[in-house]
mmCIF file of C-alpha atoms in Angstrom:
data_model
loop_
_atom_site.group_PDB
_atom_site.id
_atom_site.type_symbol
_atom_site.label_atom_id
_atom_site.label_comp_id
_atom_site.label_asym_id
_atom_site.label_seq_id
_atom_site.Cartn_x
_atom_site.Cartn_y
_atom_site.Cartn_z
ATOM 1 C CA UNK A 10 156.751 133.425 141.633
ATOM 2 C CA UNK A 11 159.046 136.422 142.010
ATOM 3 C CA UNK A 12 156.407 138.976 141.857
ATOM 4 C CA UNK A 13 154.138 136.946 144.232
ATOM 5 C CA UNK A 14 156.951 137.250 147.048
ATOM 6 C CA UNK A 15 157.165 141.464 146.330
ATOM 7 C CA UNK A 16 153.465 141.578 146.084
ATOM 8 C CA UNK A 17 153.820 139.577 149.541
ATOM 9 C CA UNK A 18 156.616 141.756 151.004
ATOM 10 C CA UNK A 19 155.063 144.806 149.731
ATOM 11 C CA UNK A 20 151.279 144.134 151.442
ATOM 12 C CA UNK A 21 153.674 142.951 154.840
ATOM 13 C CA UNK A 22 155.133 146.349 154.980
ATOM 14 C CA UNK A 23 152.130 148.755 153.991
ATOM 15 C CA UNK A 24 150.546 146.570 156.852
ATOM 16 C CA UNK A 25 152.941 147.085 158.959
ATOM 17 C CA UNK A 26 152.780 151.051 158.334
ATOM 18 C CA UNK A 27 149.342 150.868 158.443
ATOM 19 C CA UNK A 28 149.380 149.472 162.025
ATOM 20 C CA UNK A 29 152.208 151.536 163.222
ATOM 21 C CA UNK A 30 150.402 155.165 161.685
ATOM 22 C CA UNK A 31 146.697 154.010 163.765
ATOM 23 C CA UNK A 32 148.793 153.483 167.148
ATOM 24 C CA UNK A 33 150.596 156.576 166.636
ATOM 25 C CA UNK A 34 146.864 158.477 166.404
ATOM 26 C CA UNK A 35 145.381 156.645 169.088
ATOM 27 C CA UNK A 36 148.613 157.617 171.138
ATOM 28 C CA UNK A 37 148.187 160.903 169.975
ATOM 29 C CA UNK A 38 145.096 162.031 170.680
ATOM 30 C CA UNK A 39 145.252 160.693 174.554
ATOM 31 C CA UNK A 40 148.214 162.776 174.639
ATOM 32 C CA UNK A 41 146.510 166.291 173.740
ATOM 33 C CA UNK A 42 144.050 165.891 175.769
ATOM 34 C CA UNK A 43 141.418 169.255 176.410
ATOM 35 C CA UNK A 44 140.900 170.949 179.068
ATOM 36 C CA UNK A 45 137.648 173.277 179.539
ATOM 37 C CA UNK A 46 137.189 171.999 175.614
ATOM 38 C CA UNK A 47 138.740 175.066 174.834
ATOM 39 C CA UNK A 48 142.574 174.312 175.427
ATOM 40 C CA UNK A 49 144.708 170.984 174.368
ATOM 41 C CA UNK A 50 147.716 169.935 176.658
ATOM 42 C CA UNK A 51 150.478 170.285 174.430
ATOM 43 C CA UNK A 52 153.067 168.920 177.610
ATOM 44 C CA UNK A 53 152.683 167.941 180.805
ATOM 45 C CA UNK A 54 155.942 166.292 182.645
ATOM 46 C CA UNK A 55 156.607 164.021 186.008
ATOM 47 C CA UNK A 56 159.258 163.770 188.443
ATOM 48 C CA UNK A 57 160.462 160.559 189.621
ATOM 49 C CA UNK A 58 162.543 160.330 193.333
ATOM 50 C CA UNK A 59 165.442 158.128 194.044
ATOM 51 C CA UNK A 60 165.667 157.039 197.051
ATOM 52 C CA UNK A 61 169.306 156.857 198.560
ATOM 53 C CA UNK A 62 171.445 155.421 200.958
ATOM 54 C CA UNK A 63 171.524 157.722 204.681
ATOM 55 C CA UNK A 64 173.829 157.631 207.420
ATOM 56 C CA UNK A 65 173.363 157.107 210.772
ATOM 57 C CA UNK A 66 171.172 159.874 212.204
ATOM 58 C CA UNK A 67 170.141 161.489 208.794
ATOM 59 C CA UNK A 68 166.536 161.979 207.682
ATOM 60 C CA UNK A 69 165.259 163.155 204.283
ATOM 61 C CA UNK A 70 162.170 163.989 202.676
ATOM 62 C CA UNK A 71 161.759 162.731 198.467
ATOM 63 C CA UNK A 72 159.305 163.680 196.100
ATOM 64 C CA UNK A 73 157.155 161.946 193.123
ATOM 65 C CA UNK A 74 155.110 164.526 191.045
ATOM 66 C CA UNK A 75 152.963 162.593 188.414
ATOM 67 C CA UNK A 76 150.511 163.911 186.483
ATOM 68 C CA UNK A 77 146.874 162.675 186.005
ATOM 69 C CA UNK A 78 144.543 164.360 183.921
ATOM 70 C CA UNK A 79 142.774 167.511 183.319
ATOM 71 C CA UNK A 80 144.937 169.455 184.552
ATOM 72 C CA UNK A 81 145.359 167.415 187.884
ATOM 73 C CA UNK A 82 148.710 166.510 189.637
ATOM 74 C CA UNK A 83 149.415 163.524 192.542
ATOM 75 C CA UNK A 84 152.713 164.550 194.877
ATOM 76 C CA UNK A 85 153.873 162.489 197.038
ATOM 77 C CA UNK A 86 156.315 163.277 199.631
ATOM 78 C CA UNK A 87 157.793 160.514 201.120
ATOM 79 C CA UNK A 88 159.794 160.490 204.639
ATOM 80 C CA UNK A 89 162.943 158.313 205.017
ATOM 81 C CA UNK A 90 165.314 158.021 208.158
ATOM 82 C CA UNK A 91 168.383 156.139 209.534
ATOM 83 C CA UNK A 92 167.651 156.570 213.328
ATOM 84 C CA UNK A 93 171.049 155.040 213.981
ATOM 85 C CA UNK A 94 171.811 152.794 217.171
ATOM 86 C CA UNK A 95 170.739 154.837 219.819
ATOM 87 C CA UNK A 96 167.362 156.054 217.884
ATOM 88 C CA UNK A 97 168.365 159.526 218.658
ATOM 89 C CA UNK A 98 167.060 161.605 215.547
ATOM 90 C CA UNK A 99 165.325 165.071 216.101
ATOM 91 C CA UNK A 100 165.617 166.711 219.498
ATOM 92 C CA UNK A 101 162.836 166.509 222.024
ATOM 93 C CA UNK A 102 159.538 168.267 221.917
ATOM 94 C CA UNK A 103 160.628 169.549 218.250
ATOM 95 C CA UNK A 104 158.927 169.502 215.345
ATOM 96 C CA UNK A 105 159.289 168.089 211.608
ATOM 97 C CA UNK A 106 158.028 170.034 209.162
ATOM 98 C CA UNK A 107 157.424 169.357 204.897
ATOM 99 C CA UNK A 108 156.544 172.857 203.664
ATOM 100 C CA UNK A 109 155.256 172.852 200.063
ATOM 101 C CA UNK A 110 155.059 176.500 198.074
ATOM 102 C CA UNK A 111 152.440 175.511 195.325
ATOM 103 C CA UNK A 112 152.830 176.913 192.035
ATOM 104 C CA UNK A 113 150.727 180.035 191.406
ATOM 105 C CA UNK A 114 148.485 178.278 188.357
ATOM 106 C CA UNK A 115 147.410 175.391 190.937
ATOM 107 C CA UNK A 116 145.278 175.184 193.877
ATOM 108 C CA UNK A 117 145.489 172.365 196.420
ATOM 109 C CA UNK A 118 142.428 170.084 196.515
ATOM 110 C CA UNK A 119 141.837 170.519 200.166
ATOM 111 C CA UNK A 120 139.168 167.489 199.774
ATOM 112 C CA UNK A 121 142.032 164.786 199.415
ATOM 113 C CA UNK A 122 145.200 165.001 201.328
ATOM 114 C CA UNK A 123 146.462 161.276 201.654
ATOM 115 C CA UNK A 124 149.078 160.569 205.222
ATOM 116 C CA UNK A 125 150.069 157.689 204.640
ATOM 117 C CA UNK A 126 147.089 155.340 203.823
ATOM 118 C CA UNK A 127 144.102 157.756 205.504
ATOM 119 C CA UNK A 128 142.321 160.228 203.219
ATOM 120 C CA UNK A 129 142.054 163.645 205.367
ATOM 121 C CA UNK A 130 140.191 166.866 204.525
ATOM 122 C CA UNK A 131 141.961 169.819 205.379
ATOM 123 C CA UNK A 132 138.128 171.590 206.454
ATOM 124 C CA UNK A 133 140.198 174.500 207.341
ATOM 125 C CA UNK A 134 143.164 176.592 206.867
ATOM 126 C CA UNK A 135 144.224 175.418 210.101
ATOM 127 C CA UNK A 136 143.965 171.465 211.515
ATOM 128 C CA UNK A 137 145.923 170.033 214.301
ATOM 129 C CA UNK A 138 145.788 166.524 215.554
ATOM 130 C CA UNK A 139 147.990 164.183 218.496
ATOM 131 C CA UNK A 140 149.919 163.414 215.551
ATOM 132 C CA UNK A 141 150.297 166.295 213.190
ATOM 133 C CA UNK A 142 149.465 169.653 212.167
ATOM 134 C CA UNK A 143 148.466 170.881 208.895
ATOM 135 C CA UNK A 144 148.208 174.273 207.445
ATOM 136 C CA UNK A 145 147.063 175.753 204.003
ATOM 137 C CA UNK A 146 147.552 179.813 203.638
ATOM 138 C CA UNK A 147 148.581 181.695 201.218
ATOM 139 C CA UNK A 148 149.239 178.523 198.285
ATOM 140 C CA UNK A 149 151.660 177.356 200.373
ATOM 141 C CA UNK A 150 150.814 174.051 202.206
ATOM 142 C CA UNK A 151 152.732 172.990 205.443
ATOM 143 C CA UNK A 152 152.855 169.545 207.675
ATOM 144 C CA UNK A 153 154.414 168.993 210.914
ATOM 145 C CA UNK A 154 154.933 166.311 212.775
ATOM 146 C CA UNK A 155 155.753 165.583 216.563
ATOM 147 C CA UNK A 156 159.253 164.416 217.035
ATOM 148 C CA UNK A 157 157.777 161.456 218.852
ATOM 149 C CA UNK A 158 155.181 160.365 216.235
ATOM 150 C CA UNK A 159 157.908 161.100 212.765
ATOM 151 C CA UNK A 160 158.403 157.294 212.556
ATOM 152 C CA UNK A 161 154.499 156.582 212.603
ATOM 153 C CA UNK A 162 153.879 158.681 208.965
ATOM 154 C CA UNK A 163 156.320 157.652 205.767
ATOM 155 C CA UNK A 164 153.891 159.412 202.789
ATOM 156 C CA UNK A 165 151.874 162.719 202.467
ATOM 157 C CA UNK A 166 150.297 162.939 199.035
ATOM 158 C CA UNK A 167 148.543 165.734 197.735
ATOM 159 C CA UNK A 168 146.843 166.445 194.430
ATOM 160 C CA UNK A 169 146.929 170.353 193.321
ATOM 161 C CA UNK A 170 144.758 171.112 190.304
ATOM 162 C CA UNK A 171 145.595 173.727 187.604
ATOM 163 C CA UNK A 172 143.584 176.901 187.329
ATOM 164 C CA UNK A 173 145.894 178.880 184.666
ATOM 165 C CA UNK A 174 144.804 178.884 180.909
ATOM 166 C CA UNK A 175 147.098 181.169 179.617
ATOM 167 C CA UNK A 176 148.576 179.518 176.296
ATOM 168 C CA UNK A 177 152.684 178.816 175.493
ATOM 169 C CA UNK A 178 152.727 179.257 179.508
ATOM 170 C CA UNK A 179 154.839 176.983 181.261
ATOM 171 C CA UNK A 180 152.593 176.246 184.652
ATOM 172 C CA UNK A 181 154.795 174.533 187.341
ATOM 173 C CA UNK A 182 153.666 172.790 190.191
ATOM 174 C CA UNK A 183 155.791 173.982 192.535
ATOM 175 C CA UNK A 184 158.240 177.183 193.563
ATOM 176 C CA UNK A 185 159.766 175.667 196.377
ATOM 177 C CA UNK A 186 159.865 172.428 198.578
ATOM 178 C CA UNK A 187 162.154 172.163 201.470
ATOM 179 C CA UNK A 188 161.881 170.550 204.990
ATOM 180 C CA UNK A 189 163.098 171.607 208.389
ATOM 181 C CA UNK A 190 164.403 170.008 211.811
ATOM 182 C CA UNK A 191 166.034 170.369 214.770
ATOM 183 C CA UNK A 192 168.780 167.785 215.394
ATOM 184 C CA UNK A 193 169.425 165.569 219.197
ATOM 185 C CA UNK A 194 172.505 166.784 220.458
ATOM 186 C CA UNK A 195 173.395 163.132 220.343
ATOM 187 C CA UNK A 196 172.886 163.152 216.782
ATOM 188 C CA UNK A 197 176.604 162.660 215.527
ATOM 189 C CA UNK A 198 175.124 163.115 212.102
ATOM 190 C CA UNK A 199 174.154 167.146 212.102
ATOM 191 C CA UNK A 200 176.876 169.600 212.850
ATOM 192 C CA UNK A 201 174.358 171.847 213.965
ATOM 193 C CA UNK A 202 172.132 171.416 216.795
ATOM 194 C CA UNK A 203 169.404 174.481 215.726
ATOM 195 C CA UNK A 204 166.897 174.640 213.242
ATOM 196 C CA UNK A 205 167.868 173.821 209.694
ATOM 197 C CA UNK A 206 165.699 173.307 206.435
ATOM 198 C CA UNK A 207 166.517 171.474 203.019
ATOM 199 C CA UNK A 208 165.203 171.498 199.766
ATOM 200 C CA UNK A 209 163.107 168.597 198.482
ATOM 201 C CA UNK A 210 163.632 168.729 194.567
ATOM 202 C CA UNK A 211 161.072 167.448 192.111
ATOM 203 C CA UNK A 212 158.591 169.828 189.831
ATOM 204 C CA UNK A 213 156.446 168.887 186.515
ATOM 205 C CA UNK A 214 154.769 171.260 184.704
ATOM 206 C CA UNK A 215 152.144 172.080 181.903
ATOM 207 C CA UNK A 216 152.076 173.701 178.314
ATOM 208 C CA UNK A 217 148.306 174.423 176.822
ATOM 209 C CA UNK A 218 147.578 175.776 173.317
ATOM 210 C CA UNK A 219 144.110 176.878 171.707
ATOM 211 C CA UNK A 220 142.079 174.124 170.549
#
């Protein structure tokens, strides 16, 4: 009877290795995936955004970075504001602006730029609209928005897709994020009544290795 139970416990726990070793593999090989079937993605990280608590007449700018596949991030930028009693927040006929310096190693997908809920194709380096303007040059990808139409737009998402294959490389998505405003001078909240920029943080990256 005593050597039924170990036979018992013994089949339990190879089972239970058994199980544990096939989700490990199946974990494992989604997790190095290939790229170009020539390179496997050793790493690739995210960045997750808290949002927090603003005063009166403050506005920020957060960022999610989450990776997809093949090489293929999603950013999201997303704009929060206090506008305060008055609703007083950026002076008049200014501009704010989400400037985005995009890693060397990725390229913006000019094909899907998401404000808000509305896909948009940036068709050229240059496109301006009644309610924003958007410009692509040089890897670096810049947004501005009317001071009067801000509180219309809360998300710009972009995806940026990798084009370095250089191995034990660490490729990151971005060299610099900041935005930029220009205060009301009823704006209690900024010191400073001229143009001033701030850095949005948030940055994954990717690893590859030979196949």
């Amino acid at each position: 009877m005593n050597m039924r139970k170990v036979f018992g416990y013994l089949c339990l726990v190879l089972s239970i290795i058994s199980i544990t070793l096939g989700v490990y593999l199946v974990i494992n090989s989604f997790k190095h995936e290939t790229l170009d079937g020539k390179y496997i993605i050793e790493r690739s990280t995210d960045y997750n955004s808290e949002k927090k608590e603003l005063s009166e007449g403050e506005i920020s700018v957060i960022k999610d970075v989450k990776y997809i596949s093949k090489g293929r991030y999603k950013i999201v930028f997303k704009i929060n504001y206090n506008t305060g009693s008055e609703n007083k927040l950026l002076s008049n006929k200014s501009k704010f602006t989400i400037t985005e310096i995009i890693g060397d190693s990725f390229k913006l997908d000019t094909d899907k730029i998401i404000i808000n809920k509305d896909p948009i194709k940036l068709y050229s380096y240059n496109t301006i609209t009644s309610d924003y303007e958007m410009n692509y040059n040089n890897n670096t990808f810049e947004i501005s928005f009317p001071n009067n139409k801000i509180f219309k737009y809360n998300t710009v998402t972009l995806f940026i897709n990798l084009i370095g294959r250089d191995i034990n490389t660490k490729y990151v998505t971005s060299k610099e994020s900041y935005y930029s405003l220009i205060p009301n001078r009823n704006n209690d909240f900024y010191s400073k009544k001229t143009m001033q920029s701030y850095i949005i943080d948030g940055n994954g990256y990717i690893v590859l290795q030979n196949k």
